[in-house]
Amino acid sequence: MLFRVDRASPLPLTQQIAQQVRSSVAAGELAPGERLPPARDLAKALQVNMHTVLRAYTELRNEGLLEMRQGRGAFIRKDALTGLSRVTELAEQLMTEARNLGMTRAEVIHLINRSEPQ
């Protein structure tokens, strides 16, 4: 997996890194049990502070997506897809309700984008 950060983005670097991991798991690019790059190596590659990467990994651990093993690194949890399944189910329900109300996919996406905290 290739990580990138956009220093011009209003999204903090920590959140950018965490979001890339979430998206990669959702897309199947990162599989349960797969090891993430060591924080020190990723920080060097991205030219960010190591604590920035560690905060992203900690956020993902707190969400239940990662398992962190002392001295061994960060791994995608075996049950990481359980949460993703729930979100997928909710998204399907949202689209069903929106269609029943006559809304288009674009209108739903607009509402979601509008509801995101800035």
XYZ file of N, CA and C in Angstrom:
354
model
N 0.837 -1.179 0.000
C 0.000 0.000 0.000
C 0.878 1.237 0.000
N 0.504 2.200 -0.795
C 1.240 3.449 -0.898
C 0.491 4.530 -0.128
N 1.161 5.117 0.860
C 0.570 6.200 1.641
C 1.003 7.532 1.052
N 0.094 8.512 1.139
C 0.395 9.875 0.699
C -0.241 10.845 1.701
N 0.368 12.005 1.825
C -0.258 13.076 2.605
C -0.290 14.326 1.750
N -1.332 15.111 1.947
C -1.499 16.370 1.224
C -1.387 17.492 2.243
N -0.265 18.150 2.233
C -0.026 19.212 3.221
C -0.933 20.422 3.010
N -1.530 20.541 1.836
C -2.455 21.649 1.558
C -3.874 21.337 2.029
N -4.132 20.082 2.375
C -5.468 19.678 2.796
C -5.789 20.244 4.178
N -7.048 20.615 4.410
C -7.440 21.064 5.751
C -7.518 19.896 6.742
N -7.529 18.668 6.220
C -7.587 17.476 7.067
C -6.212 17.247 7.699
N -6.140 17.112 9.032
C -4.854 16.885 9.689
C -4.143 15.634 9.145
N -2.826 15.650 9.181
C -2.027 14.541 8.658
C -2.405 13.218 9.306
N -2.628 13.240 10.614
C -3.017 12.019 11.331
C -4.280 11.433 10.721
N -5.270 12.264 10.473
C -6.527 11.784 9.907
C -6.359 11.326 8.466
N -5.477 11.973 7.722
C -5.230 11.538 6.344
C -4.666 10.119 6.326
N -3.721 9.852 7.211
C -3.111 8.520 7.274
C -4.153 7.491 7.697
N -4.911 7.803 8.748
C -5.930 6.873 9.237
C -6.977 6.598 8.159
N -7.386 7.634 7.441
C -8.394 7.462 6.395
C -7.891 6.565 5.270
N -6.617 6.665 4.945
C -6.065 5.817 3.893
C -6.082 4.345 4.301
N -5.818 4.076 5.576
C -5.878 2.696 6.051
C -7.315 2.199 6.000
N -8.270 3.010 6.495
C -9.681 2.621 6.461
C -10.130 2.308 5.035
N -9.790 3.196 4.115
C -10.189 3.021 2.712
C -9.562 1.776 2.105
N -8.320 1.508 2.445
C -7.630 0.335 1.903
C -8.233 -0.959 2.428
N -8.654 -0.959 3.684
C -9.319 -2.145 4.237
C -10.657 -2.334 3.533
N -11.403 -1.246 3.387
C -12.717 -1.318 2.739
C -12.604 -1.794 1.297
N -11.543 -1.391 0.606
C -11.357 -1.771 -0.799
C -10.709 -3.141 -0.960
N -10.324 -3.760 0.156
C -9.686 -5.068 0.080
C -8.203 -5.008 -0.236
N -7.627 -3.812 -0.234
C -6.194 -3.666 -0.498
C -5.360 -4.084 0.709
N -5.935 -3.957 1.904
C -5.308 -4.430 3.133
C -6.216 -5.503 3.709
N -5.647 -6.664 3.954
C -6.431 -7.797 4.433
C -6.261 -7.975 5.939
N -7.250 -8.590 6.584
C -7.099 -8.910 8.007
C -5.816 -9.707 8.232
N -5.082 -9.311 9.278
C -3.823 -9.970 9.611
C -2.615 -9.323 8.955
N -2.846 -8.454 7.988
C -1.735 -7.817 7.280
C -1.059 -6.777 8.168
N 0.253 -6.722 8.074
C 1.053 -5.806 8.885
C 1.208 -4.473 8.169
N 1.048 -3.382 8.928
C 1.278 -2.042 8.393
C 2.761 -1.699 8.521
N 3.220 -0.722 7.759
C 4.628 -0.338 7.875
C 4.934 0.143 9.297
N 6.136 -0.112 9.771
C 6.504 0.437 11.084
C 6.342 1.958 11.083
N 5.904 2.499 12.197
C 5.635 3.938 12.300
C 6.859 4.759 11.914
N 8.020 4.343 12.352
C 9.249 5.086 12.054
C 9.505 5.130 10.548
N 9.330 3.988 9.872
C 9.564 3.911 8.424
C 8.546 4.737 7.644
N 7.275 4.637 8.049
C 6.230 5.391 7.356
C 6.432 6.888 7.557
N 6.784 7.283 8.771
C 7.025 8.698 9.049
C 8.167 9.229 8.180
N 9.202 8.453 8.051
C 10.343 8.873 7.223
C 9.920 8.998 5.758
N 9.161 8.026 5.267
C 8.720 8.040 3.868
C 7.797 9.225 3.579
N 6.946 9.567 4.541
C 5.994 10.666 4.365
C 6.568 12.020 4.781
N 7.748 11.987 5.388
C 8.386 13.185 5.916
C 7.501 13.883 6.942
N 7.005 13.060 7.883
C 6.216 13.577 9.001
C 6.834 13.064 10.290
N 6.420 13.624 11.401
C 6.885 13.180 12.693
C 6.359 11.774 12.982
N 7.173 10.943 13.594
C 6.767 9.575 13.909
C 5.509 9.560 14.793
N 5.372 10.541 15.665
C 4.202 10.588 16.551
C 2.912 10.841 15.777
N 3.020 11.473 14.620
C 1.850 11.669 13.758
C 1.327 10.311 13.296
N 2.234 9.454 12.857
C 1.862 8.100 12.418
C 1.338 7.297 13.608
N 2.002 7.392 14.737
C 1.557 6.651 15.921
C 0.165 7.094 16.365
N -0.138 8.385 16.253
C -1.485 8.861 16.611
C -2.520 8.277 15.651
N -2.182 8.193 14.371
C -3.110 7.587 13.401
C -3.321 6.116 13.736
N -2.253 5.398 14.020
C -2.363 3.983 14.370
C -3.169 3.803 15.652
N -2.962 4.678 16.625
C -3.708 4.598 17.884
C -5.189 4.856 17.645
N -5.505 5.829 16.808
C -6.908 6.121 16.466
C -7.562 4.889 15.846
N -6.851 4.240 14.944
C -7.376 3.041 14.283
C -7.507 1.877 15.261
N -6.578 1.788 16.197
C -6.684 0.750 17.231
C -7.911 0.993 18.094
N -8.141 2.247 18.468
C -9.299 2.588 19.300
C -10.617 2.323 18.579
N -10.605 2.404 17.259
C -11.787 2.098 16.452
C -11.985 0.598 16.274
N -10.992 -0.188 16.659
C -11.092 -1.635 16.511
C -10.608 -2.152 15.172
N -9.938 -1.315 14.409
C -9.457 -1.725 13.091
C -8.066 -2.344 13.158
N -7.231 -1.839 14.063
C -5.861 -2.330 14.196
C -5.634 -3.024 15.521
N -4.655 -3.892 15.493
C -4.134 -4.520 16.699
C -2.662 -4.136 16.739
N -2.241 -3.583 17.861
C -0.839 -3.177 17.985
C -0.148 -4.124 18.961
N 0.953 -4.684 18.498
C 1.714 -5.640 19.308
C 3.067 -5.033 19.634
N 3.359 -4.939 20.916
C 4.611 -4.343 21.386
C 5.808 -5.018 20.723
N 6.607 -4.219 20.040
C 7.811 -4.726 19.407
C 7.582 -5.467 18.100
N 6.320 -5.682 17.712
C 6.044 -6.436 16.484
C 5.325 -5.598 15.436
N 4.693 -4.502 15.842
C 4.060 -3.625 14.869
C 2.553 -3.565 14.965
N 1.970 -2.980 13.921
C 0.525 -2.791 13.838
C -0.023 -3.682 12.728
N -1.109 -4.381 13.035
C -1.721 -5.327 12.112
C -3.207 -5.031 11.976
N -3.745 -5.295 10.790
C -5.186 -5.189 10.597
C -5.820 -6.324 11.394
N -6.797 -5.989 12.225
C -7.439 -7.019 13.063
C -8.153 -8.059 12.207
N -8.177 -9.274 12.710
C -8.834 -10.381 12.002
C -10.321 -10.100 11.792
N -10.922 -9.390 12.749
C -12.356 -9.095 12.660
C -12.621 -7.673 12.156
N -11.648 -7.089 11.469
C -11.772 -5.703 11.002
C -12.951 -5.500 10.068
N -13.311 -6.517 9.326
C -14.385 -6.362 8.351
C -15.772 -6.383 8.981
N -15.866 -6.765 10.254
C -17.148 -6.774 10.945
C -17.746 -5.369 10.985
N -16.944 -4.383 11.386
C -17.411 -2.999 11.424
C -17.746 -2.488 10.035
N -16.944 -2.892 9.074
C -17.184 -2.482 7.692
C -18.507 -3.048 7.187
N -18.814 -4.273 7.580
C -20.081 -4.875 7.182
C -21.255 -4.065 7.722
N -21.141 -3.592 8.943
C -22.209 -2.797 9.552
C -22.395 -1.476 8.803
N -21.298 -0.829 8.466
C -21.381 0.436 7.739
C -21.984 0.201 6.356
N -21.596 -0.889 5.716
C -22.147 -1.226 4.402
C -23.651 -1.433 4.497
N -24.076 -2.127 5.532
C -25.506 -2.358 5.751
C -26.255 -1.040 5.946
N -25.674 -0.154 6.733
C -26.301 1.149 6.963
C -26.363 1.975 5.680
N -25.307 1.907 4.870
C -25.297 2.637 3.601
C -26.392 2.128 2.679
N -26.574 0.820 2.652
C -27.640 0.243 1.826
C -29.011 0.703 2.306
N -29.195 0.747 3.624
C -30.461 1.220 4.177
C -30.685 2.688 3.827
N -29.625 3.483 3.913
C -29.726 4.893 3.578
C -30.152 5.075 2.122
N -29.535 4.329 1.219
C -29.875 4.459 -0.199
C -31.306 3.994 -0.476
N -31.752 2.966 0.214
C -33.128 2.500 0.046
C -34.106 3.589 0.470
N -33.863 4.182 1.634
C -34.721 5.272 2.115
C -34.691 6.460 1.161
N -33.507 6.790 0.690
C -33.379 7.937 -0.222
C -34.150 7.690 -1.513
N -34.032 6.484 -2.059
C -34.779 6.155 -3.289
C -36.277 6.252 -3.049
N -36.728 5.777 -1.873
C -38.152 5.852 -1.530
C -38.642 7.300 -1.460
N -37.728 8.207 -1.135
C -38.076 9.628 -1.071
C -37.847 10.338 -2.403
N -37.366 9.593 -3.397
C -37.136 10.172 -4.711
C -35.807 10.894 -4.850
N -34.892 10.641 -3.933
C -33.589 11.304 -3.985
C -32.625 10.526 -4.877
N -31.717 11.250 -5.493
C -30.683 10.617 -6.316
C -29.454 10.318 -5.458
N -28.587 9.487 -6.007
C -27.328 9.154 -5.325
C -26.512 10.426 -5.091
N -26.466 11.293 -6.084
C -25.713 12.542 -5.974
C -26.243 13.417 -4.840
N -27.563 13.443 -4.668
C -28.152 14.233 -3.584
C -27.776 13.652 -2.223
N -27.751 12.338 -2.121
C -27.363 11.694 -0.859
C -25.902 11.993 -0.555
N -25.054 11.890 -1.559
C -23.629 12.182 -1.365
C -23.447 13.629 -0.933
N -24.207 14.526 -1.536
C -24.147 15.941 -1.149
C -24.518 16.103 0.332
N -25.565 15.435 0.770
C -25.980 15.508 2.174
C -24.897 14.955 3.102
N -24.283 13.857 2.699
C -23.222 13.259 3.518
C -22.037 14.217 3.616
N -21.627 14.769 2.483
C -20.511 15.710 2.483
C -20.806 16.929 3.336
N -22.039 17.387 3.288
C -22.451 18.550 4.068
C -22.436 18.248 5.561
N -22.693 17.000 5.930
C -22.784 16.644 7.349
C -21.436 16.341 7.983
N -20.388 16.224 7.172
C -19.061 15.936 7.724
C -18.539 17.134 8.492
N -17.937 16.879 9.676
C -17.350 17.994 10.440
C -16.141 18.560 9.697
N -16.009 19.850 9.752
C -14.888 20.505 9.056
C -13.718 20.655 9.934
